[in-house]
PDB file of C-alpha atoms in Angstrom:
ATOM      1  CA  MET A   1      30.254 -17.651  -0.108  1.00  0.00           C
ATOM      2  CA  GLY A   2      32.205 -15.931  -2.874  1.00  0.00           C
ATOM      3  CA  MET A   3      30.627 -14.854  -6.121  1.00  0.00           C
ATOM      4  CA  LYS A   4      32.237 -17.640  -8.140  1.00  0.00           C
ATOM      5  CA  LYS A   5      30.752 -20.292  -5.874  1.00  0.00           C
ATOM      6  CA  ALA A   6      27.368 -18.567  -5.878  1.00  0.00           C
ATOM      7  CA  THR A   7      27.291 -18.567  -9.660  1.00  0.00           C
ATOM      8  CA  THR A   8      28.198 -22.221  -9.959  1.00  0.00           C
ATOM      9  CA  LEU A   9      25.398 -23.220  -7.581  1.00  0.00           C
ATOM     10  CA  LEU A  10      22.824 -22.401 -10.260  1.00  0.00           C
ATOM     11  CA  ASP A  11      25.147 -23.515 -13.058  1.00  0.00           C
ATOM     12  CA  ASP A  12      25.567 -26.903 -11.390  1.00  0.00           C
ATOM     13  CA  LEU A  13      21.812 -27.308 -11.093  1.00  0.00           C
ATOM     14  CA  ILE A  14      21.314 -26.484 -14.784  1.00  0.00           C
ATOM     15  CA  GLN A  15      23.971 -29.037 -15.686  1.00  0.00           C
ATOM     16  CA  ASN A  16      22.600 -31.729 -13.357  1.00  0.00           C
ATOM     17  CA  ALA A  17      19.100 -31.137 -14.730  1.00  0.00           C
ATOM     18  CA  GLY A  18      20.258 -31.720 -18.293  1.00  0.00           C
ATOM     19  CA  GLY A  19      20.450 -28.095 -19.379  1.00  0.00           C
ATOM     20  CA  CYS A  20      17.182 -26.738 -17.983  1.00  0.00           C
ATOM     21  CA  ALA A  21      16.020 -26.872 -14.351  1.00  0.00           C
ATOM     22  CA  VAL A  22      12.405 -27.143 -13.184  1.00  0.00           C
ATOM     23  CA  ILE A  23      10.840 -24.582 -10.835  1.00  0.00           C
ATOM     24  CA  ASP A  24       7.776 -25.518  -8.786  1.00  0.00           C
ATOM     25  CA  GLY A  25       4.247 -24.245  -9.535  1.00  0.00           C
ATOM     26  CA  GLY A  26       1.491 -22.226  -7.911  1.00  0.00           C
ATOM     27  CA  LEU A  27       1.695 -22.401  -4.110  1.00  0.00           C
ATOM     28  CA  ALA A  28      -1.576 -20.664  -3.276  1.00  0.00           C
ATOM     29  CA  THR A  29      -3.418 -22.649  -5.951  1.00  0.00           C
ATOM     30  CA  GLN A  30      -2.409 -25.945  -4.367  1.00  0.00           C
ATOM     31  CA  LEU A  31      -2.983 -24.715  -0.807  1.00  0.00           C
ATOM     32  CA  GLU A  32      -6.530 -23.800  -1.845  1.00  0.00           C
ATOM     33  CA  LYS A  33      -7.030 -27.275  -3.315  1.00  0.00           C
ATOM     34  CA  HIS A  34      -6.287 -28.597   0.170  1.00  0.00           C
ATOM     35  CA  GLY A  35      -8.899 -26.288   1.697  1.00  0.00           C
ATOM     36  CA  ALA A  36      -6.963 -23.157   2.590  1.00  0.00           C
ATOM     37  CA  VAL A  37      -8.923 -19.885   2.266  1.00  0.00           C
ATOM     38  CA  PHE A  38      -7.176 -16.661   1.219  1.00  0.00           C
ATOM     39  CA  ASN A  39      -9.706 -13.860   1.453  1.00  0.00           C
ATOM     40  CA  ASP A  40      -6.940 -11.772   2.966  1.00  0.00           C
ATOM     41  CA  SER A  41      -4.310  -9.196   1.987  1.00  0.00           C
ATOM     42  CA  LEU A  42      -1.612 -11.600   3.214  1.00  0.00           C
ATOM     43  CA  TRP A  43      -2.765 -14.153   0.610  1.00  0.00           C
ATOM     44  CA  SER A  44      -0.883 -17.457   0.938  1.00  0.00           C
ATOM     45  CA  ALA A  45       1.241 -16.039   3.780  1.00  0.00           C
ATOM     46  CA  VAL A  46      -1.844 -16.576   5.975  1.00  0.00           C
ATOM     47  CA  CYS A  47      -0.853 -20.252   6.055  1.00  0.00           C
ATOM     48  CA  LEU A  48       2.462 -19.349   7.683  1.00  0.00           C
ATOM     49  CA  VAL A  49       0.358 -18.320  10.674  1.00  0.00           C
ATOM     50  CA  LYS A  50      -2.524 -20.771  10.508  1.00  0.00           C
ATOM     51  CA  ASP A  51      -1.264 -23.961   8.865  1.00  0.00           C
ATOM     52  CA  PRO A  52       2.500 -24.208   8.248  1.00  0.00           C
ATOM     53  CA  ASP A  53       2.297 -28.007   7.903  1.00  0.00           C
ATOM     54  CA  LEU A  54       0.095 -27.550   4.844  1.00  0.00           C
ATOM     55  CA  ILE A  55       2.786 -25.397   3.205  1.00  0.00           C
ATOM     56  CA  LYS A  56       5.314 -28.166   3.815  1.00  0.00           C
ATOM     57  CA  LYS A  57       2.912 -30.727   2.354  1.00  0.00           C
ATOM     58  CA  VAL A  58       2.582 -28.689  -0.860  1.00  0.00           C
ATOM     59  CA  HIS A  59       6.363 -28.273  -1.099  1.00  0.00           C
ATOM     60  CA  LEU A  60       6.667 -32.068  -0.915  1.00  0.00           C
ATOM     61  CA  GLU A  61       4.045 -32.491  -3.642  1.00  0.00           C
ATOM     62  CA  TYR A  62       6.091 -30.283  -5.956  1.00  0.00           C
ATOM     63  CA  LEU A  63       9.296 -32.151  -5.156  1.00  0.00           C
ATOM     64  CA  GLU A  64       7.592 -35.446  -5.974  1.00  0.00           C
ATOM     65  CA  ALA A  65       6.441 -33.881  -9.260  1.00  0.00           C
ATOM     66  CA  GLY A  66      10.081 -33.205 -10.188  1.00  0.00           C
ATOM     67  CA  ALA A  67      10.746 -29.613  -9.096  1.00  0.00           C
ATOM     68  CA  ASP A  68      14.438 -28.717  -8.882  1.00  0.00           C
ATOM     69  CA  ILE A  69      13.699 -25.388  -7.162  1.00  0.00           C
ATOM     70  CA  LEU A  70      11.211 -24.734  -4.362  1.00  0.00           C
ATOM     71  CA  VAL A  71      10.008 -21.141  -4.013  1.00  0.00           C
ATOM     72  CA  SER A  72       9.206 -20.205  -0.405  1.00  0.00           C
ATOM     73  CA  SER A  73       5.838 -19.002   0.896  1.00  0.00           C
ATOM     74  CA  SER A  74       7.106 -15.456   1.551  1.00  0.00           C
ATOM     75  CA  TYR A  75       5.866 -13.775  -1.653  1.00  0.00           C
ATOM     76  CA  GLN A  76       3.231 -11.735   0.176  1.00  0.00           C
ATOM     77  CA  ALA A  77       4.844 -12.015   3.604  1.00  0.00           C
ATOM     78  CA  THR A  78       6.112  -8.612   4.731  1.00  0.00           C
ATOM     79  CA  ILE A  79       6.768  -6.982   8.089  1.00  0.00           C
ATOM     80  CA  PRO A  80       4.279  -4.130   7.366  1.00  0.00           C
ATOM     81  CA  GLY A  81       1.709  -6.708   6.244  1.00  0.00           C
ATOM     82  CA  PHE A  82       2.056  -8.693   9.451  1.00  0.00           C
ATOM     83  CA  LEU A  83       1.973  -5.514  11.559  1.00  0.00           C
ATOM     84  CA  SER A  84      -1.323  -4.564   9.894  1.00  0.00           C
ATOM     85  CA  LYS A  85      -2.758  -7.869  11.156  1.00  0.00           C
ATOM     86  CA  GLY A  86      -1.824  -7.129  14.754  1.00  0.00           C
ATOM     87  CA  LEU A  87       1.372  -9.184  14.892  1.00  0.00           C
ATOM     88  CA  SER A  88       4.570  -7.748  16.319  1.00  0.00           C
ATOM     89  CA  ALA A  89       7.649  -7.059  14.181  1.00  0.00           C
ATOM     90  CA  GLU A  90       9.413  -9.952  15.936  1.00  0.00           C
ATOM     91  CA  GLU A  91       6.541 -12.319  15.150  1.00  0.00           C
ATOM     92  CA  GLY A  92       6.619 -11.173  11.528  1.00  0.00           C
ATOM     93  CA  GLU A  93      10.343 -11.836  11.306  1.00  0.00           C
ATOM     94  CA  LEU A  94       9.895 -15.339  12.733  1.00  0.00           C
ATOM     95  CA  LEU A  95       7.217 -16.056  10.131  1.00  0.00           C
ATOM     96  CA  LEU A  96       9.565 -14.947   7.338  1.00  0.00           C
ATOM     97  CA  GLU A  97      12.224 -17.299   8.717  1.00  0.00           C
ATOM     98  CA  ARG A  98       9.619 -20.050   8.914  1.00  0.00           C
ATOM     99  CA  SER A  99       8.828 -19.698   5.199  1.00  0.00           C
ATOM    100  CA  VAL A 100      12.406 -20.664   4.326  1.00  0.00           C
ATOM    101  CA  LYS A 101      12.700 -23.337   7.012  1.00  0.00           C
ATOM    102  CA  LEU A 102       9.539 -25.103   5.822  1.00  0.00           C
ATOM    103  CA  ALA A 103      10.937 -25.346   2.299  1.00  0.00           C
ATOM    104  CA  VAL A 104      14.366 -26.463   3.529  1.00  0.00           C
ATOM    105  CA  GLU A 105      12.812 -29.122   5.783  1.00  0.00           C
ATOM    106  CA  ALA A 106      10.666 -30.414   2.916  1.00  0.00           C
ATOM    107  CA  ARG A 107      13.671 -30.496   0.586  1.00  0.00           C
ATOM    108  CA  ASP A 108      15.925 -32.258   3.095  1.00  0.00           C
ATOM    109  CA  SER A 109      13.382 -34.912   4.081  1.00  0.00           C
ATOM    110  CA  PHE A 110      12.491 -35.600   0.447  1.00  0.00           C
ATOM    111  CA  TRP A 111      16.135 -35.834  -0.601  1.00  0.00           C
ATOM    112  CA  ASP A 112      16.925 -38.205   2.274  1.00  0.00           C
ATOM    113  CA  SER A 113      14.069 -40.447   1.167  1.00  0.00           C
ATOM    114  CA  VAL A 114      14.991 -40.643  -2.534  1.00  0.00           C
ATOM    115  CA  LYS A 115      18.781 -40.490  -2.739  1.00  0.00           C
ATOM    116  CA  SER A 116      19.174 -44.043  -1.430  1.00  0.00           C
ATOM    117  CA  ASN A 117      16.851 -45.445  -4.109  1.00  0.00           C
ATOM    118  CA  PRO A 118      18.810 -46.755  -7.111  1.00  0.00           C
ATOM    119  CA  GLY A 119      17.800 -45.127 -10.379  1.00  0.00           C
ATOM    120  CA  TYR A 120      16.066 -42.109  -8.830  1.00  0.00           C
ATOM    121  CA  ASN A 121      15.407 -39.306 -11.307  1.00  0.00           C
ATOM    122  CA  TYR A 122      15.583 -36.316  -8.963  1.00  0.00           C
ATOM    123  CA  ASN A 123      18.090 -33.566  -8.263  1.00  0.00           C
ATOM    124  CA  ARG A 124      18.698 -32.173  -4.793  1.00  0.00           C
ATOM    125  CA  ALA A 125      16.417 -29.156  -5.014  1.00  0.00           C
ATOM    126  CA  LEU A 126      17.437 -25.597  -4.214  1.00  0.00           C
ATOM    127  CA  VAL A 127      15.289 -23.373  -1.992  1.00  0.00           C
ATOM    128  CA  ALA A 128      14.535 -19.891  -3.336  1.00  0.00           C
ATOM    129  CA  ALA A 129      13.319 -17.297  -0.843  1.00  0.00           C
ATOM    130  CA  SER A 130      10.511 -15.395  -2.545  1.00  0.00           C
ATOM    131  CA  ILE A 131      10.489 -11.597  -2.412  1.00  0.00           C
ATOM    132  CA  GLY A 132       7.306 -10.256  -3.953  1.00  0.00           C
ATOM    133  CA  SER A 133       7.085  -6.765  -5.397  1.00  0.00           C
ATOM    134  CA  TYR A 134       5.927  -3.697  -3.481  1.00  0.00           C
ATOM    135  CA  GLY A 135       2.726  -3.942  -5.484  1.00  0.00           C
ATOM    136  CA  ALA A 136       2.104  -7.437  -4.112  1.00  0.00           C
ATOM    137  CA  TYR A 137       2.206  -6.018  -0.577  1.00  0.00           C
ATOM    138  CA  LEU A 138      -0.218  -3.239  -1.556  1.00  0.00           C
ATOM    139  CA  ALA A 139      -2.604  -5.994  -2.773  1.00  0.00           C
ATOM    140  CA  ASP A 140      -4.283  -3.517  -5.129  1.00  0.00           C
ATOM    141  CA  GLY A 141      -3.215  -5.038  -8.423  1.00  0.00           C
ATOM    142  CA  SER A 142      -0.310  -2.632  -8.914  1.00  0.00           C
ATOM    143  CA  GLU A 143       2.181  -5.459  -9.438  1.00  0.00           C
ATOM    144  CA  TYR A 144       0.379  -5.728 -12.787  1.00  0.00           C
ATOM    145  CA  SER A 145       0.494  -2.005 -13.552  1.00  0.00           C
ATOM    146  CA  GLY A 146       3.754  -0.785 -12.054  1.00  0.00           C
ATOM    147  CA  HIS A 147       2.062   2.481 -11.126  1.00  0.00           C
ATOM    148  CA  TYR A 148       3.185   3.158  -7.574  1.00  0.00           C
ATOM    149  CA  GLY A 149       2.478   6.883  -7.619  1.00  0.00           C
ATOM    150  CA  PRO A 150       4.739   9.949  -7.480  1.00  0.00           C
ATOM    151  CA  ASP A 151       5.669   9.520  -3.813  1.00  0.00           C
ATOM    152  CA  VAL A 152       7.416   6.163  -4.311  1.00  0.00           C
ATOM    153  CA  ASP A 153      11.096   6.397  -5.270  1.00  0.00           C
ATOM    154  CA  VAL A 154      14.102   4.040  -5.148  1.00  0.00           C
ATOM    155  CA  ASP A 155      14.739   4.816  -1.467  1.00  0.00           C
ATOM    156  CA  THR A 156      11.095   4.053  -0.577  1.00  0.00           C
ATOM    157  CA  LEU A 157      11.376   0.661  -2.236  1.00  0.00           C
ATOM    158  CA  LYS A 158      14.762  -0.160  -0.703  1.00  0.00           C
ATOM    159  CA  TYR A 159      13.413   0.721   2.747  1.00  0.00           C
ATOM    160  CA  PHE A 160      10.377  -1.477   2.135  1.00  0.00           C
ATOM    161  CA  HIS A 161      12.401  -4.510   1.009  1.00  0.00           C
ATOM    162  CA  ARG A 162      15.527  -4.231   3.191  1.00  0.00           C
ATOM    163  CA  ARG A 163      14.473  -5.843   6.465  1.00  0.00           C
ATOM    164  CA  ARG A 164      12.633  -8.677   4.736  1.00  0.00           C
ATOM    165  CA  LEU A 165      15.684  -9.368   2.578  1.00  0.00           C
ATOM    166  CA  GLN A 166      17.935  -9.401   5.659  1.00  0.00           C
ATOM    167  CA  ILE A 167      15.676 -11.865   7.479  1.00  0.00           C
ATOM    168  CA  LEU A 168      15.289 -14.161   4.482  1.00  0.00           C
ATOM    169  CA  VAL A 169      19.032 -14.221   3.749  1.00  0.00           C
ATOM    170  CA  GLY A 170      19.649 -14.979   7.431  1.00  0.00           C
ATOM    171  CA  ALA A 171      17.366 -18.018   7.176  1.00  0.00           C
ATOM    172  CA  SER A 172      19.900 -19.591   4.749  1.00  0.00           C
ATOM    173  CA  PRO A 173      18.012 -20.233   1.510  1.00  0.00           C
ATOM    174  CA  ASP A 174      20.037 -21.250  -1.543  1.00  0.00           C
ATOM    175  CA  LEU A 175      18.977 -18.192  -3.537  1.00  0.00           C
ATOM    176  CA  LEU A 176      16.641 -15.187  -3.619  1.00  0.00           C
ATOM    177  CA  ALA A 177      13.763 -14.867  -6.076  1.00  0.00           C
ATOM    178  CA  PHE A 178      12.487 -11.324  -6.672  1.00  0.00           C
ATOM    179  CA  GLU A 179       9.081 -11.882  -8.315  1.00  0.00           C
ATOM    180  CA  THR A 180       6.524  -9.985 -10.431  1.00  0.00           C
ATOM    181  CA  ILE A 181       8.648  -6.843 -10.553  1.00  0.00           C
ATOM    182  CA  PRO A 182       6.555  -4.383 -12.622  1.00  0.00           C
ATOM    183  CA  ASN A 183       8.878  -1.489 -13.412  1.00  0.00           C
ATOM    184  CA  LYS A 184      12.422  -0.238 -13.855  1.00  0.00           C
ATOM    185  CA  LEU A 185      12.347   1.614 -10.522  1.00  0.00           C
ATOM    186  CA  GLU A 186      11.846  -1.514  -8.431  1.00  0.00           C
ATOM    187  CA  ALA A 187      14.398  -3.494 -10.459  1.00  0.00           C
ATOM    188  CA  GLN A 188      16.913  -0.730  -9.734  1.00  0.00           C
ATOM    189  CA  ALA A 189      16.001  -0.811  -6.022  1.00  0.00           C
ATOM    190  CA  CYS A 190      16.489  -4.587  -5.864  1.00  0.00           C
ATOM    191  CA  VAL A 191      19.912  -4.364  -7.535  1.00  0.00           C
ATOM    192  CA  GLU A 192      21.064  -1.550  -5.240  1.00  0.00           C
ATOM    193  CA  LEU A 193      19.817  -3.433  -2.189  1.00  0.00           C
ATOM    194  CA  LEU A 194      21.729  -6.591  -3.126  1.00  0.00           C
ATOM    195  CA  GLU A 195      24.878  -4.481  -3.477  1.00  0.00           C
ATOM    196  CA  GLU A 196      24.355  -2.487  -0.267  1.00  0.00           C
ATOM    197  CA  GLU A 197      23.633  -5.606   1.789  1.00  0.00           C
ATOM    198  CA  ASN A 198      26.501  -7.453   0.058  1.00  0.00           C
ATOM    199  CA  VAL A 199      24.292 -10.511  -0.436  1.00  0.00           C
ATOM    200  CA  GLN A 200      26.440 -13.569  -1.064  1.00  0.00           C
ATOM    201  CA  ILE A 201      23.846 -16.014  -2.358  1.00  0.00           C
ATOM    202  CA  PRO A 202      22.570 -16.073  -5.959  1.00  0.00           C
ATOM    203  CA  SER A 203      19.429 -14.230  -6.957  1.00  0.00           C
ATOM    204  CA  TRP A 204      17.094 -13.818  -9.869  1.00  0.00           C
ATOM    205  CA  ILE A 205      14.800 -10.963 -10.752  1.00  0.00           C
ATOM    206  CA  CYS A 206      11.611 -11.782 -12.643  1.00  0.00           C
ATOM    207  CA  PHE A 207       9.238  -9.278 -14.181  1.00  0.00           C
ATOM    208  CA  SER A 208       5.625  -9.702 -15.144  1.00  0.00           C
ATOM    209  CA  SER A 209       4.167  -8.494 -18.450  1.00  0.00           C
ATOM    210  CA  VAL A 210       0.597  -7.757 -19.445  1.00  0.00           C
ATOM    211  CA  ASP A 211       1.184  -7.114 -23.156  1.00  0.00           C
ATOM    212  CA  GLY A 212       3.948  -9.602 -23.969  1.00  0.00           C
ATOM    213  CA  GLU A 213       6.347  -6.838 -24.986  1.00  0.00           C
ATOM    214  CA  ASN A 214       7.051  -4.511 -22.071  1.00  0.00           C
ATOM    215  CA  ALA A 215       7.017  -4.347 -18.286  1.00  0.00           C
ATOM    216  CA  PRO A 216       3.565  -3.630 -16.788  1.00  0.00           C
ATOM    217  CA  SER A 217       4.623   0.012 -16.330  1.00  0.00           C
ATOM    218  CA  GLY A 218       4.985   0.326 -20.113  1.00  0.00           C
ATOM    219  CA  GLU A 219       8.765   0.640 -19.836  1.00  0.00           C
ATOM    220  CA  SER A 220      10.806  -1.451 -22.246  1.00  0.00           C
ATOM    221  CA  PHE A 221      12.675  -4.476 -20.937  1.00  0.00           C
ATOM    222  CA  GLU A 222      15.797  -2.962 -22.452  1.00  0.00           C
ATOM    223  CA  GLU A 223      15.426  -0.118 -19.947  1.00  0.00           C
ATOM    224  CA  CYS A 224      14.493  -2.452 -17.077  1.00  0.00           C
ATOM    225  CA  LEU A 225      17.488  -4.743 -17.627  1.00  0.00           C
ATOM    226  CA  LYS A 226      20.192  -2.070 -17.728  1.00  0.00           C
ATOM    227  CA  ALA A 227      20.887  -2.069 -13.994  1.00  0.00           C
ATOM    228  CA  ILE A 228      20.513  -5.856 -13.779  1.00  0.00           C
ATOM    229  CA  ASN A 229      23.030  -6.500 -16.550  1.00  0.00           C
ATOM    230  CA  LYS A 230      25.641  -4.432 -14.702  1.00  0.00           C
ATOM    231  CA  SER A 231      25.229  -6.376 -11.457  1.00  0.00           C
ATOM    232  CA  ASP A 232      27.180  -9.477 -10.464  1.00  0.00           C
ATOM    233  CA  LYS A 233      24.655 -10.003  -7.660  1.00  0.00           C
ATOM    234  CA  VAL A 234      21.831 -10.931 -10.053  1.00  0.00           C
ATOM    235  CA  ASN A 235      22.533 -14.346 -11.550  1.00  0.00           C
ATOM    236  CA  ALA A 236      19.461 -14.874 -13.711  1.00  0.00           C
ATOM    237  CA  VAL A 237      16.545 -12.854 -15.029  1.00  0.00           C
ATOM    238  CA  GLY A 238      13.168 -13.547 -16.541  1.00  0.00           C
ATOM    239  CA  ILE A 239       9.397 -13.530 -16.428  1.00  0.00           C
ATOM    240  CA  ASN A 240       6.809 -14.914 -14.015  1.00  0.00           C
ATOM    241  CA  CYS A 241       3.034 -14.697 -13.566  1.00  0.00           C
ATOM    242  CA  THR A 242       2.499 -13.846 -17.227  1.00  0.00           C
ATOM    243  CA  PRO A 243       0.231 -15.667 -19.727  1.00  0.00           C
ATOM    244  CA  PRO A 244       2.006 -18.609 -21.421  1.00  0.00           C
ATOM    245  CA  HIS A 245       1.294 -17.359 -24.941  1.00  0.00           C
ATOM    246  CA  PHE A 246       3.618 -14.369 -24.329  1.00  0.00           C
ATOM    247  CA  ILE A 247       6.581 -16.419 -23.137  1.00  0.00           C
ATOM    248  CA  GLU A 248       8.139 -17.444 -26.462  1.00  0.00           C
ATOM    249  CA  ALA A 249       8.472 -13.858 -27.701  1.00  0.00           C
ATOM    250  CA  LEU A 250       9.746 -12.699 -24.303  1.00  0.00           C
ATOM    251  CA  ILE A 251      12.462 -15.375 -24.201  1.00  0.00           C
ATOM    252  CA  CYS A 252      13.608 -14.223 -27.643  1.00  0.00           C
ATOM    253  CA  LYS A 253      13.591 -10.594 -26.487  1.00  0.00           C
ATOM    254  CA  PHE A 254      15.537 -11.358 -23.300  1.00  0.00           C
ATOM    255  CA  LYS A 255      18.097 -13.401 -25.258  1.00  0.00           C
ATOM    256  CA  GLU A 256      18.898 -10.213 -27.184  1.00  0.00           C
ATOM    257  CA  LEU A 257      19.036  -8.042 -24.069  1.00  0.00           C
ATOM    258  CA  THR A 258      21.027 -10.092 -21.543  1.00  0.00           C
ATOM    259  CA  ASP A 259      23.720 -12.750 -21.209  1.00  0.00           C
ATOM    260  CA  LYS A 260      22.265 -13.983 -17.915  1.00  0.00           C
ATOM    261  CA  PRO A 261      20.361 -17.299 -17.743  1.00  0.00           C
ATOM    262  CA  ILE A 262      16.658 -16.838 -18.484  1.00  0.00           C
ATOM    263  CA  VAL A 263      13.936 -17.868 -16.027  1.00  0.00           C
ATOM    264  CA  VAL A 264      10.286 -18.368 -17.047  1.00  0.00           C
ATOM    265  CA  TYR A 265       7.395 -19.477 -14.883  1.00  0.00           C
ATOM    266  CA  PRO A 266       4.127 -18.254 -16.374  1.00  0.00           C
ATOM    267  CA  ASN A 267       0.665 -18.559 -14.903  1.00  0.00           C
ATOM    268  CA  SER A 268      -1.984 -20.800 -16.437  1.00  0.00           C
ATOM    269  CA  GLY A 269      -3.266 -18.050 -18.715  1.00  0.00           C
ATOM    270  CA  GLU A 270      -6.152 -17.117 -16.446  1.00  0.00           C
ATOM    271  CA  VAL A 271      -6.467 -13.445 -15.533  1.00  0.00           C
ATOM    272  CA  TRP A 272      -6.445 -12.174 -11.941  1.00  0.00           C
ATOM    273  CA  ASP A 273      -8.510  -9.100 -11.095  1.00  0.00           C
ATOM    274  CA  GLY A 274      -6.360  -7.542  -8.367  1.00  0.00           C
ATOM    275  CA  ARG A 275      -9.062  -5.165  -7.186  1.00  0.00           C
ATOM    276  CA  ALA A 276     -11.974  -7.603  -7.184  1.00  0.00           C
ATOM    277  CA  LYS A 277      -9.666 -10.362  -5.852  1.00  0.00           C
ATOM    278  CA  LYS A 278     -10.962 -13.014  -8.235  1.00  0.00           C
ATOM    279  CA  TRP A 279      -9.999 -14.974 -11.345  1.00  0.00           C
ATOM    280  CA  LEU A 280     -11.694 -13.890 -14.534  1.00  0.00           C
ATOM    281  CA  PRO A 281     -12.912 -16.351 -17.191  1.00  0.00           C
ATOM    282  CA  SER A 282     -10.101 -16.657 -19.715  1.00  0.00           C
ATOM    283  CA  ASN A 283      -8.109 -19.020 -21.896  1.00  0.00           C
ATOM    284  CA  CYS A 284      -6.447 -21.577 -19.627  1.00  0.00           C
ATOM    285  CA  PHE A 285      -3.448 -23.669 -20.692  1.00  0.00           C
ATOM    286  CA  GLY A 286      -3.643 -27.293 -19.566  1.00  0.00           C
ATOM    287  CA  ASP A 287      -0.810 -29.588 -18.532  1.00  0.00           C
ATOM    288  CA  ASP A 288      -0.442 -31.045 -22.031  1.00  0.00           C
ATOM    289  CA  LYS A 289       0.030 -27.546 -23.440  1.00  0.00           C
ATOM    290  CA  PHE A 290       2.637 -26.729 -20.792  1.00  0.00           C
ATOM    291  CA  GLU A 291       4.463 -29.934 -21.718  1.00  0.00           C
ATOM    292  CA  SER A 292       4.795 -28.990 -25.380  1.00  0.00           C
ATOM    293  CA  LEU A 293       5.515 -25.328 -24.646  1.00  0.00           C
ATOM    294  CA  SER A 294       8.220 -26.157 -22.091  1.00  0.00           C
ATOM    295  CA  SER A 295      10.164 -28.094 -24.692  1.00  0.00           C
ATOM    296  CA  ARG A 296       9.919 -25.106 -27.036  1.00  0.00           C
ATOM    297  CA  TRP A 297      10.940 -22.613 -24.337  1.00  0.00           C
ATOM    298  CA  ARG A 298      13.938 -24.751 -23.431  1.00  0.00           C
ATOM    299  CA  ASP A 299      14.978 -24.975 -27.078  1.00  0.00           C
ATOM    300  CA  LEU A 300      14.773 -21.168 -27.353  1.00  0.00           C
ATOM    301  CA  GLY A 301      17.173 -20.767 -24.444  1.00  0.00           C
ATOM    302  CA  ALA A 302      15.270 -20.754 -21.131  1.00  0.00           C
ATOM    303  CA  LYS A 303      17.376 -22.341 -18.374  1.00  0.00           C
ATOM    304  CA  PHE A 304      14.711 -22.439 -15.631  1.00  0.00           C
ATOM    305  CA  ILE A 305      11.068 -23.308 -16.338  1.00  0.00           C
ATOM    306  CA  GLY A 306       8.133 -23.697 -13.973  1.00  0.00           C
ATOM    307  CA  GLY A 307       4.662 -22.393 -13.243  1.00  0.00           C
ATOM    308  CA  CYS A 308       3.041 -19.564 -11.316  1.00  0.00           C
ATOM    309  CA  CYS A 309      -0.601 -18.895 -10.379  1.00  0.00           C
ATOM    310  CA  ARG A 310      -3.139 -21.635 -11.155  1.00  0.00           C
ATOM    311  CA  THR A 311      -0.518 -24.212 -12.085  1.00  0.00           C
ATOM    312  CA  THR A 312      -0.318 -27.382  -9.967  1.00  0.00           C
ATOM    313  CA  PRO A 313       1.966 -30.354  -9.239  1.00  0.00           C
ATOM    314  CA  SER A 314       0.485 -32.116 -12.273  1.00  0.00           C
ATOM    315  CA  THR A 315       1.610 -29.159 -14.416  1.00  0.00           C
ATOM    316  CA  ILE A 316       5.131 -29.413 -13.008  1.00  0.00           C
ATOM    317  CA  ARG A 317       5.126 -33.180 -13.484  1.00  0.00           C
ATOM    318  CA  ALA A 318       4.372 -32.623 -17.182  1.00  0.00           C
ATOM    319  CA  VAL A 319       7.120 -29.986 -17.466  1.00  0.00           C
ATOM    320  CA  SER A 320       9.641 -32.149 -15.616  1.00  0.00           C
ATOM    321  CA  LYS A 321       8.797 -35.184 -17.742  1.00  0.00           C
ATOM    322  CA  VAL A 322       9.484 -33.493 -21.051  1.00  0.00           C
ATOM    323  CA  LEU A 323      12.614 -31.651 -19.876  1.00  0.00           C
ATOM    324  CA  LYS A 324      14.206 -34.665 -18.171  1.00  0.00           C
ATOM    325  CA  GLU A 325      13.302 -37.257 -20.784  1.00  0.00           C
ATOM    326  CA  SER A 326      14.915 -35.248 -23.577  1.00  0.00           C
ATOM    327  CA  PRO A 327      17.628 -33.139 -21.920  1.00  0.00           C
ATOM    328  CA  HIS A 328      19.912 -30.854 -23.896  1.00  0.00           C
TER     329      HIS A 328
END
């Protein structure tokens, strides 16, 4: 697939969605609602081993809610993570492939069921293979600090991500989603890796932010976006797993810093304690708030909007409703 075709894949979706496409919401949140338990460093990737059908069920729930993009269950799925649980490298690779296949199967079955219905209000969804940050694998909260220590350099991060990226690309998703990137170093590693592996499908890189102004590392987004802006392999850029009240200012900031389409999928506003592995009491944004905010974010220039941790299919239904009823 040439670069022109790869670019138009996301462009076509934006156009078909009326100017702003809908990303799905929190996977782990919904898996837990169905009874899954994640007291584990693999987090939602545990379900790839124990209950893959449940992952597919949640994907279908998000499609029914109006999601135009499904994000795979591979965020915390890594070869080293699976090895630490006693699985072989081959088993780990098969589980990574499974994460994409489950989303593709859900998408295809849903699309087959709705496309023959006259007046359906759905787009054929794209499947994004999730690639979580190095900090997500460490499971120590460092995806929200960006502090990986002096021994971690660009080569360390490329080595960590390379095999997973190769496996996920080989499973034929529609795009790659690098998520909760906390610093300039890892953004640079992701860009270099896409170039070195000559990846021919679109990708986006999304950062998190804990102060609403900078990357978690404290580095400015101007610094973090330099390598991304130079790369034809990164087709969109934005923010995920960040409190909703920061998103408006961040969209405005990114509009000044990049010409690439902007992606936003914040969490519910609740705060995750990465060390204690629990949600802290905090200001939570309900579905009605997401509905009104999504309209505002779209008007400010976001081209992809969805939800991250603690958002649900009802959140995405609210987002989809407002974006599709009054498209731009």
